[in-house]
mmCIF file of C-alpha atoms in Angstrom:
data_model
loop_
_atom_site.group_PDB
_atom_site.id
_atom_site.type_symbol
_atom_site.label_atom_id
_atom_site.label_comp_id
_atom_site.label_asym_id
_atom_site.label_seq_id
_atom_site.Cartn_x
_atom_site.Cartn_y
_atom_site.Cartn_z
ATOM 1 C CA ALA S 1 -14.592 -20.179 -22.169
ATOM 2 C CA GLN S 2 -12.426 -20.906 -19.185
ATOM 3 C CA SER S 3 -13.569 -19.474 -15.870
ATOM 4 C CA VAL S 4 -12.797 -19.726 -12.197
ATOM 5 C CA THR S 5 -15.465 -19.230 -9.551
ATOM 6 C CA GLN S 6 -14.833 -18.613 -5.901
ATOM 7 C CA LEU S 7 -18.156 -19.270 -4.286
ATOM 8 C CA ASP S 8 -17.786 -16.982 -1.268
ATOM 9 C CA SER S 9 -16.551 -13.403 -1.360
ATOM 10 C CA HIS S 10 -16.237 -13.327 2.454
ATOM 11 C CA VAL S 11 -15.748 -16.091 5.003
ATOM 12 C CA SER S 12 -15.631 -15.514 8.757
ATOM 13 C CA VAL S 13 -14.426 -18.149 11.238
ATOM 14 C CA SER S 14 -13.368 -18.217 14.855
ATOM 15 C CA GLU S 15 -9.763 -18.858 15.763
ATOM 16 C CA GLY S 16 -9.136 -22.583 16.167
ATOM 17 C CA THR S 17 -12.043 -23.671 13.938
ATOM 18 C CA PRO S 18 -11.737 -25.197 10.439
ATOM 19 C CA VAL S 19 -11.448 -23.114 7.293
ATOM 20 C CA LEU S 20 -13.085 -23.994 3.958
ATOM 21 C CA LEU S 21 -12.660 -21.739 0.915
ATOM 22 C CA ARG S 22 -14.389 -22.999 -2.204
ATOM 23 C CA CYS S 23 -13.240 -22.865 -5.809
ATOM 24 C CA ASN S 24 -14.735 -24.314 -8.982
ATOM 25 C CA TYR S 25 -13.419 -24.080 -12.505
ATOM 26 C CA SER S 26 -14.934 -24.744 -15.871
ATOM 27 C CA SER S 27 -13.082 -26.607 -18.566
ATOM 28 C CA SER S 28 -12.965 -29.972 -20.221
ATOM 29 C CA TYR S 29 -9.174 -29.971 -20.116
ATOM 30 C CA SER S 30 -6.961 -30.944 -17.205
ATOM 31 C CA PRO S 31 -5.823 -27.787 -15.480
ATOM 32 C CA SER S 32 -3.045 -26.733 -13.192
ATOM 33 C CA LEU S 33 -4.521 -25.230 -10.049
ATOM 34 C CA PHE S 34 -3.112 -22.833 -7.492
ATOM 35 C CA TRP S 35 -4.095 -21.020 -4.332
ATOM 36 C CA TYR S 36 -2.471 -17.668 -3.563
ATOM 37 C CA VAL S 37 -2.778 -15.553 -0.428
ATOM 38 C CA GLN S 38 -2.602 -11.765 -0.252
ATOM 39 C CA HIS S 39 -2.099 -9.964 3.023
ATOM 40 C CA PRO S 40 -3.112 -6.275 3.147
ATOM 41 C CA ASN S 41 -1.019 -4.000 0.930
ATOM 42 C CA LYS S 42 1.164 -6.893 -0.154
ATOM 43 C CA GLY S 43 1.763 -8.924 -3.283
ATOM 44 C CA LEU S 44 0.428 -12.435 -3.731
ATOM 45 C CA GLN S 45 2.205 -15.459 -2.288
ATOM 46 C CA LEU S 46 1.803 -19.053 -3.445
ATOM 47 C CA LEU S 47 0.113 -21.320 -0.877
ATOM 48 C CA LEU S 48 0.013 -24.513 -2.903
ATOM 49 C CA LYS S 49 -0.307 -25.919 -6.404
ATOM 50 C CA TYR S 50 -1.717 -28.967 -8.167
ATOM 51 C CA THR S 51 -0.107 -30.076 -11.413
ATOM 52 C CA SER S 52 -1.513 -33.600 -12.052
ATOM 53 C CA ALA S 53 0.333 -35.498 -9.330
ATOM 54 C CA ALA S 54 -1.401 -36.376 -6.043
ATOM 55 C CA THR S 55 -4.945 -35.043 -5.807
ATOM 56 C CA LEU S 56 -4.483 -33.942 -2.184
ATOM 57 C CA VAL S 57 -1.978 -31.129 -2.119
ATOM 58 C CA LYS S 58 -0.321 -29.784 1.015
ATOM 59 C CA GLY S 59 0.864 -26.219 1.166
ATOM 60 C CA ILE S 60 2.431 -23.788 3.538
ATOM 61 C CA ASN S 61 1.044 -22.776 6.951
ATOM 62 C CA GLY S 62 -1.058 -25.943 7.322
ATOM 63 C CA PHE S 63 -3.273 -25.363 4.283
ATOM 64 C CA GLU S 64 -4.230 -28.127 1.884
ATOM 65 C CA ALA S 65 -6.494 -28.538 -1.117
ATOM 66 C CA GLU S 66 -8.073 -31.481 -2.893
ATOM 67 C CA PHE S 67 -8.477 -31.698 -6.651
ATOM 68 C CA LYS S 68 -11.800 -33.345 -7.553
ATOM 69 C CA LYS S 69 -12.063 -33.748 -11.294
ATOM 70 C CA SER S 70 -15.643 -35.041 -11.243
ATOM 71 C CA GLU S 71 -16.753 -31.921 -9.387
ATOM 72 C CA THR S 72 -14.298 -29.543 -11.126
ATOM 73 C CA SER S 73 -13.393 -28.242 -7.692
ATOM 74 C CA PHE S 74 -10.241 -27.322 -5.799
ATOM 75 C CA HIS S 75 -11.348 -26.277 -2.322
ATOM 76 C CA LEU S 76 -8.838 -24.928 0.196
ATOM 77 C CA THR S 77 -8.970 -26.159 3.791
ATOM 78 C CA LYS S 78 -7.160 -25.762 7.081
ATOM 79 C CA PRO S 79 -8.062 -27.720 10.241
ATOM 80 C CA SER S 80 -7.564 -24.840 12.664
ATOM 81 C CA ALA S 81 -7.599 -21.134 11.795
ATOM 82 C CA HIS S 82 -5.050 -18.738 13.211
ATOM 83 C CA MET S 83 -5.372 -14.973 13.475
ATOM 84 C CA SER S 84 -2.500 -14.607 11.020
ATOM 85 C CA ASP S 85 -4.575 -16.414 8.352
ATOM 86 C CA ALA S 86 -6.774 -13.345 7.933
ATOM 87 C CA ALA S 87 -6.142 -12.301 4.327
ATOM 88 C CA GLU S 88 -7.591 -12.561 0.841
ATOM 89 C CA TYR S 89 -7.252 -15.850 -0.992
ATOM 90 C CA PHE S 90 -7.270 -16.366 -4.740
ATOM 91 C CA CYS S 91 -7.907 -19.542 -6.687
ATOM 92 C CA VAL S 92 -5.950 -19.559 -9.948
ATOM 93 C CA VAL S 93 -6.213 -21.927 -12.897
ATOM 94 C CA SER S 94 -3.926 -22.463 -15.852
ATOM 95 C CA TRP S 95 -4.454 -24.554 -18.936
ATOM 96 C CA GLY S 96 -1.861 -25.584 -21.459
ATOM 97 C CA ASN S 97 1.738 -24.615 -21.060
ATOM 98 C CA PHE S 98 1.461 -22.246 -18.082
ATOM 99 C CA ASN S 99 1.601 -19.041 -20.015
ATOM 100 C CA LYS S 100 -1.907 -17.870 -19.053
ATOM 101 C CA PHE S 101 -3.420 -17.832 -15.607
ATOM 102 C CA TYR S 102 -7.041 -17.146 -14.718
ATOM 103 C CA PHE S 103 -7.932 -15.703 -11.323
ATOM 104 C CA GLY S 104 -11.037 -16.098 -9.242
ATOM 105 C CA SER S 105 -12.495 -12.943 -7.737
ATOM 106 C CA GLY S 106 -11.054 -13.702 -4.304
ATOM 107 C CA THR S 107 -12.328 -14.692 -0.863
ATOM 108 C CA LYS S 108 -11.612 -12.512 2.141
ATOM 109 C CA LEU S 109 -11.049 -14.587 5.253
ATOM 110 C CA ASN S 110 -11.789 -12.988 8.595
ATOM 111 C CA VAL S 111 -10.619 -14.759 11.746
ATOM 112 C CA LYS S 112 -12.346 -13.801 14.987
ATOM 113 C CA PRO S 113 -10.620 -14.173 18.347
ATOM 114 C CA ASP U 1 11.458 -14.178 -3.374
ATOM 115 C CA ALA U 2 11.822 -13.915 -7.164
ATOM 116 C CA GLY U 3 13.476 -10.515 -7.002
ATOM 117 C CA ILE U 4 10.702 -8.460 -8.589
ATOM 118 C CA THR U 5 10.792 -4.711 -8.159
ATOM 119 C CA GLN U 6 8.012 -2.404 -9.257
ATOM 120 C CA SER U 7 8.371 1.349 -9.616
ATOM 121 C CA PRO U 8 6.882 3.660 -8.715
ATOM 122 C CA ARG U 9 5.032 2.074 -5.811
ATOM 123 C CA HIS U 10 2.594 4.971 -5.575
ATOM 124 C CA LYS U 11 1.623 7.556 -8.145
ATOM 125 C CA VAL U 12 -1.047 10.223 -8.409
ATOM 126 C CA THR U 13 -1.598 11.755 -11.804
ATOM 127 C CA GLU U 14 -4.173 13.712 -13.749
ATOM 128 C CA THR U 15 -6.498 12.572 -16.500
ATOM 129 C CA GLY U 16 -4.849 12.706 -19.907
ATOM 130 C CA THR U 17 -1.252 12.422 -18.766
ATOM 131 C CA PRO U 18 0.996 9.531 -19.793
ATOM 132 C CA VAL U 19 2.144 7.088 -17.127
ATOM 133 C CA THR U 20 4.776 4.352 -17.240
ATOM 134 C CA LEU U 21 5.120 1.628 -14.646
ATOM 135 C CA ARG U 22 8.290 -0.418 -14.530
ATOM 136 C CA CYS U 23 8.830 -4.021 -13.518
ATOM 137 C CA HIS U 24 12.344 -5.330 -12.991
ATOM 138 C CA GLN U 25 13.229 -8.962 -12.268
ATOM 139 C CA THR U 26 16.517 -10.591 -11.335
ATOM 140 C CA GLU U 27 15.568 -14.269 -11.873
ATOM 141 C CA ASN U 28 15.809 -14.441 -15.669
ATOM 142 C CA HIS U 29 12.226 -15.712 -15.929
ATOM 143 C CA ARG U 30 10.949 -15.978 -19.473
ATOM 144 C CA TYR U 31 7.373 -14.894 -18.817
ATOM 145 C CA MET U 32 6.321 -11.537 -17.398
ATOM 146 C CA TYR U 33 2.812 -10.278 -16.764
ATOM 147 C CA TRP U 34 0.956 -7.106 -15.858
ATOM 148 C CA TYR U 35 -2.275 -7.430 -13.889
ATOM 149 C CA ARG U 36 -4.631 -4.903 -12.400
ATOM 150 C CA GLN U 37 -6.512 -5.559 -9.172
ATOM 151 C CA ASP U 38 -9.866 -3.986 -8.464
ATOM 152 C CA PRO U 39 -12.349 -4.847 -5.695
ATOM 153 C CA GLY U 40 -14.642 -7.706 -6.691
ATOM 154 C CA HIS U 41 -12.677 -8.536 -9.834
ATOM 155 C CA GLY U 42 -9.653 -10.390 -8.543
ATOM 156 C CA LEU U 43 -6.674 -9.888 -10.802
ATOM 157 C CA ARG U 44 -7.192 -9.286 -14.491
ATOM 158 C CA LEU U 45 -4.483 -9.735 -17.073
ATOM 159 C CA ILE U 46 -3.550 -6.613 -19.045
ATOM 160 C CA HIS U 47 -0.613 -7.810 -21.150
ATOM 161 C CA TYR U 48 2.020 -10.466 -20.911
ATOM 162 C CA SER U 49 5.388 -11.225 -22.468
ATOM 163 C CA TYR U 50 6.886 -14.571 -23.409
ATOM 164 C CA GLY U 51 10.311 -13.226 -24.372
ATOM 165 C CA VAL U 52 12.208 -10.117 -25.378
ATOM 166 C CA LYS U 53 10.042 -8.097 -27.774
ATOM 167 C CA ASP U 54 7.359 -10.821 -27.652
ATOM 168 C CA THR U 55 4.148 -9.613 -26.054
ATOM 169 C CA ASP U 56 0.456 -10.375 -26.232
ATOM 170 C CA LYS U 57 -2.797 -8.879 -25.010
ATOM 171 C CA GLY U 58 -4.718 -9.989 -21.981
ATOM 172 C CA GLU U 59 -8.387 -9.549 -21.169
ATOM 173 C CA VAL U 60 -8.266 -5.819 -20.308
ATOM 174 C CA SER U 61 -5.627 -4.420 -22.664
ATOM 175 C CA ASP U 62 -7.509 -1.385 -24.036
ATOM 176 C CA GLY U 63 -5.699 1.844 -23.123
ATOM 177 C CA TYR U 64 -2.461 0.067 -22.214
ATOM 178 C CA SER U 65 0.721 -0.780 -24.078
ATOM 179 C CA VAL U 66 3.809 -2.709 -23.018
ATOM 180 C CA SER U 67 7.406 -3.105 -24.030
ATOM 181 C CA ARG U 68 10.116 -5.579 -23.201
ATOM 182 C CA SER U 69 13.508 -4.691 -24.612
ATOM 183 C CA LYS U 70 15.473 -6.725 -22.055
ATOM 184 C CA THR U 71 14.706 -9.976 -20.247
ATOM 185 C CA GLU U 72 14.691 -8.242 -16.888
ATOM 186 C CA ASP U 73 12.429 -5.258 -17.652
ATOM 187 C CA PHE U 74 8.750 -5.080 -18.587
ATOM 188 C CA LEU U 75 7.171 -1.650 -18.943
ATOM 189 C CA LEU U 76 3.470 -0.835 -18.801
ATOM 190 C CA THR U 77 2.387 2.469 -20.378
ATOM 191 C CA LEU U 78 -0.879 4.304 -20.122
ATOM 192 C CA GLU U 79 -0.708 6.701 -23.055
ATOM 193 C CA SER U 80 -3.447 8.967 -21.725
ATOM 194 C CA ALA U 81 -4.574 8.033 -18.234
ATOM 195 C CA THR U 82 -8.280 7.943 -17.370
ATOM 196 C CA SER U 83 -10.035 7.693 -14.017
ATOM 197 C CA SER U 84 -11.091 4.115 -14.857
ATOM 198 C CA GLN U 85 -7.415 3.167 -14.783
ATOM 199 C CA THR U 86 -7.171 3.998 -11.092
ATOM 200 C CA SER U 87 -6.139 0.647 -9.682
ATOM 201 C CA VAL U 88 -3.388 -1.400 -8.115
ATOM 202 C CA TYR U 89 -1.080 -2.853 -10.724
ATOM 203 C CA PHE U 90 0.888 -6.028 -10.149
ATOM 204 C CA CYS U 91 3.784 -7.373 -12.124
ATOM 205 C CA ALA U 92 4.403 -11.108 -12.059
ATOM 206 C CA THR U 93 6.997 -13.444 -13.528
ATOM 207 C CA GLY U 94 7.291 -17.159 -14.001
ATOM 208 C CA GLY U 95 5.288 -19.672 -15.988
ATOM 209 C CA ASP U 96 7.883 -22.346 -16.767
ATOM 210 C CA THR U 97 7.880 -23.537 -13.167
ATOM 211 C CA GLY U 98 4.089 -23.573 -13.040
ATOM 212 C CA GLU U 99 3.688 -20.703 -10.652
ATOM 213 C CA LEU U 100 3.669 -16.932 -10.623
ATOM 214 C CA PHE U 101 5.902 -14.686 -8.535
ATOM 215 C CA PHE U 102 4.510 -11.254 -7.742
ATOM 216 C CA GLY U 103 5.883 -7.815 -7.092
ATOM 217 C CA GLU U 104 4.585 -5.659 -4.260
ATOM 218 C CA GLY U 105 2.229 -3.683 -6.484
ATOM 219 C CA SER U 106 1.960 -0.111 -7.769
ATOM 220 C CA ARG U 107 -0.971 1.982 -6.630
ATOM 221 C CA LEU U 108 -2.067 4.423 -9.322
ATOM 222 C CA THR U 109 -4.623 7.170 -8.770
ATOM 223 C CA VAL U 110 -5.883 9.146 -11.753
ATOM 224 C CA LEU U 111 -7.674 12.357 -10.771
#
């Protein structure tokens, strides 16, 4: 069965330090991978997506993620955290023709001044 | 902004009453989805639609039904609401472009 695992439910960093949010998926098929961000009381917004082109994907607001097939991972990084990055982040995986998406349980990012 | 409107945005109801949530889109997207969001569970798919009158169940469909009579509207119905259906419900559209577009959510409280 397909599954998506976000390894940390909460991550806390200081402003200006790097961010790493981890995501692993399970499947023998090539997936499409996404990271979404949700600010409090808001809907989800796409940060970036991987769909079998370059393995290093750049997204909005300085975020990027690297697809590593051998590790079945798609970790989200940012070199320098900003206070406005505080939100919940979801790793999402899709197999096949995009009609079903599987969500990780989310990682809440806290950014300390 | 994919032009997705959910209504109502907030609703409080009592156990056993029927509830209908509406999702309206203006982008003519083929796929539409209903998810529920609960702490520690991320988003879980309730039902989805791949065209007018074409729907299928998701992973948590028990107690829910859906209808799509027009491309732009996707309705989620709780026939007899229970306290376990207290949640935030999100409508999403998309699929063909490889990404989902989300509404702002509908917060439902069942007393």
